[in-house]
PDB file of C-alpha atoms in Angstrom:
ATOM      1  CA  ASP A  11       9.415-197.122  -5.315  1.00 73.00           C
ATOM      2  CA  SER A  12      12.718-195.352  -4.961  1.00 83.00           C
ATOM      3  CA  TRP A  13      13.197-194.794  -8.701  1.00 82.00           C
ATOM      4  CA  ILE A  14       9.859-192.963  -8.887  1.00 83.00           C
ATOM      5  CA  SER A  15      11.009-190.450  -6.288  1.00 83.00           C
ATOM      6  CA  ASP A  16      14.416-190.199  -7.986  1.00 85.00           C
ATOM      7  CA  ALA A  17      12.761-189.555 -11.359  1.00 85.00           C
ATOM      8  CA  ALA A  18      10.566-186.761  -9.968  1.00 81.00           C
ATOM      9  CA  GLY A  19      13.264-184.159 -10.590  1.00 82.00           C
ATOM     10  CA  SER A  20      14.476-185.450 -13.949  1.00 87.00           C
ATOM     11  CA  LEU A  21      13.269-185.633 -17.543  1.00 88.00           C
ATOM     12  CA  LEU A  22      11.218-188.684 -16.584  1.00 86.00           C
ATOM     13  CA  SER A  23       9.046-186.805 -14.085  1.00 88.00           C
ATOM     14  CA  SER A  24       5.908-186.989 -16.242  1.00 91.00           C
ATOM     15  CA  PHE A  25       6.396-190.711 -16.845  1.00 89.00           C
ATOM     16  CA  ALA A  26       7.036-191.353 -13.145  1.00 89.00           C
ATOM     17  CA  ALA A  27       3.900-189.413 -12.200  1.00 90.00           C
ATOM     18  CA  GLY A  28       1.834-191.536 -14.584  1.00 89.00           C
ATOM     19  CA  ILE A  29       3.297-194.738 -13.146  1.00 88.00           C
ATOM     20  CA  ALA A  30       2.570-193.576  -9.606  1.00 88.00           C
ATOM     21  CA  ALA A  31      -1.022-192.662 -10.500  1.00 90.00           C
ATOM     22  CA  GLU A  32      -1.683-196.073 -12.081  1.00 90.00           C
ATOM     23  CA  ARG A  33       0.295-198.110  -9.577  1.00 88.00           C
ATOM     24  CA  GLN A  34      -2.442-200.659  -8.781  1.00 90.00           C
ATOM     25  CA  ALA A  35      -3.276-201.309 -12.436  1.00 88.00           C
ATOM     26  CA  ILE A  36       0.377-201.748 -13.367  1.00 86.00           C
ATOM     27  CA  GLY A  37       0.946-204.089 -10.439  1.00 86.00           C
ATOM     28  CA  ALA A  38      -2.052-206.188 -11.435  1.00 86.00           C
ATOM     29  CA  ALA A  39      -0.919-206.328 -15.067  1.00 82.00           C
ATOM     30  CA  VAL A  40       2.478-207.651 -14.013  1.00 85.00           C
ATOM     31  CA  THR A  41       1.302-210.164 -11.407  1.00 90.00           C
ATOM     32  CA  GLN A  42      -1.992-211.533 -12.796  1.00 85.00           C
ATOM     33  CA  PRO A  43      -2.079-214.471 -15.220  1.00 85.00           C
ATOM     34  CA  TRP A  44      -4.710-212.835 -17.462  1.00 81.00           C
ATOM     35  CA  SER A  45      -3.798-211.600 -20.934  1.00 79.00           C
ATOM     36  CA  ASN A  46      -5.474-209.760 -23.812  1.00 81.00           C
ATOM     37  CA  GLY A  47      -3.101-211.359 -26.300  1.00 83.00           C
ATOM     38  CA  GLN A  48      -5.738-213.454 -28.045  1.00 85.00           C
ATOM     39  CA  THR A  49      -8.073-210.476 -28.450  1.00 87.00           C
ATOM     40  CA  GLU A  50      -5.299-208.212 -29.672  1.00 88.00           C
ATOM     41  CA  GLY A  51      -4.236-210.820 -32.208  1.00 89.00           C
ATOM     42  CA  GLN A  52      -7.744-211.051 -33.660  1.00 89.00           C
ATOM     43  CA  ILE A  53      -8.001-207.250 -33.902  1.00 89.00           C
ATOM     44  CA  THR A  54      -4.625-207.058 -35.648  1.00 91.00           C
ATOM     45  CA  LYS A  55      -5.724-209.733 -38.130  1.00 88.00           C
ATOM     46  CA  LEU A  56      -8.949-207.832 -38.867  1.00 86.00           C
ATOM     47  CA  LYS A  57      -7.088-204.552 -39.401  1.00 88.00           C
ATOM     48  CA  LEU A  58      -4.621-206.247 -41.746  1.00 85.00           C
ATOM     49  CA  ILE A  59      -7.411-207.630 -43.904  1.00 80.00           C
ATOM     50  CA  LYS A  60      -9.174-204.255 -43.946  1.00 80.00           C
ATOM     51  CA  ARG A  61      -5.979-202.520 -45.065  1.00 80.00           C
ATOM     52  CA  GLN A  62      -5.379-205.063 -47.814  1.00 77.00           C
ATOM     53  CA  MET A  63      -8.875-204.558 -49.190  1.00 71.00           C
ATOM     54  CA  TYR A  64      -8.978-200.779 -48.838  1.00 73.00           C
ATOM     55  CA  GLY A  65     -10.622-199.222 -51.884  1.00 67.00           C
ATOM     56  CA  ARG A  66     -11.269-202.580 -53.564  1.00 69.00           C
ATOM     57  CA  ALA A  67     -14.379-203.930 -51.955  1.00 64.00           C
ATOM     58  CA  LYS A  68     -17.470-203.083 -50.032  1.00 73.00           C
ATOM     59  CA  LEU A  69     -18.631-204.566 -46.760  1.00 75.00           C
ATOM     60  CA  ASP A  70     -20.074-207.729 -48.342  1.00 75.00           C
ATOM     61  CA  LEU A  71     -16.698-208.787 -49.812  1.00 76.00           C
ATOM     62  CA  LEU A  72     -14.901-207.912 -46.588  1.00 73.00           C
ATOM     63  CA  ARG A  73     -17.361-210.072 -44.655  1.00 78.00           C
ATOM     64  CA  ALA A  74     -16.818-212.958 -47.075  1.00 79.00           C
ATOM     65  CA  ARG A  75     -13.059-212.689 -46.719  1.00 74.00           C
ATOM     66  CA  LEU A  76     -13.249-212.568 -42.915  1.00 76.00           C
ATOM     67  CA  CYS A  77     -15.429-215.666 -42.784  1.00 78.00           C
ATOM     68  CA  THR A  78     -12.861-217.658 -44.749  1.00 71.00           C
ATOM     69  CA  ALA A  79      -9.792-216.266 -42.933  1.00 60.00           C
TER      70      ALA A  79
END
């Protein structure tokens, strides 16, 4: 709490204002046991495969590669 008020007059004022505005969400993200890690990992894997196949294949080959990955 005190660092947010201290940061109000510094270069971090915009960052501190954003933290103060989203205080409940940030608190929940830090204290709750829930995580999006599994979802984020699957999205990253999909993007990697798409990048590897860029310009080489159409949707049917991409689908085949995703089903075997």
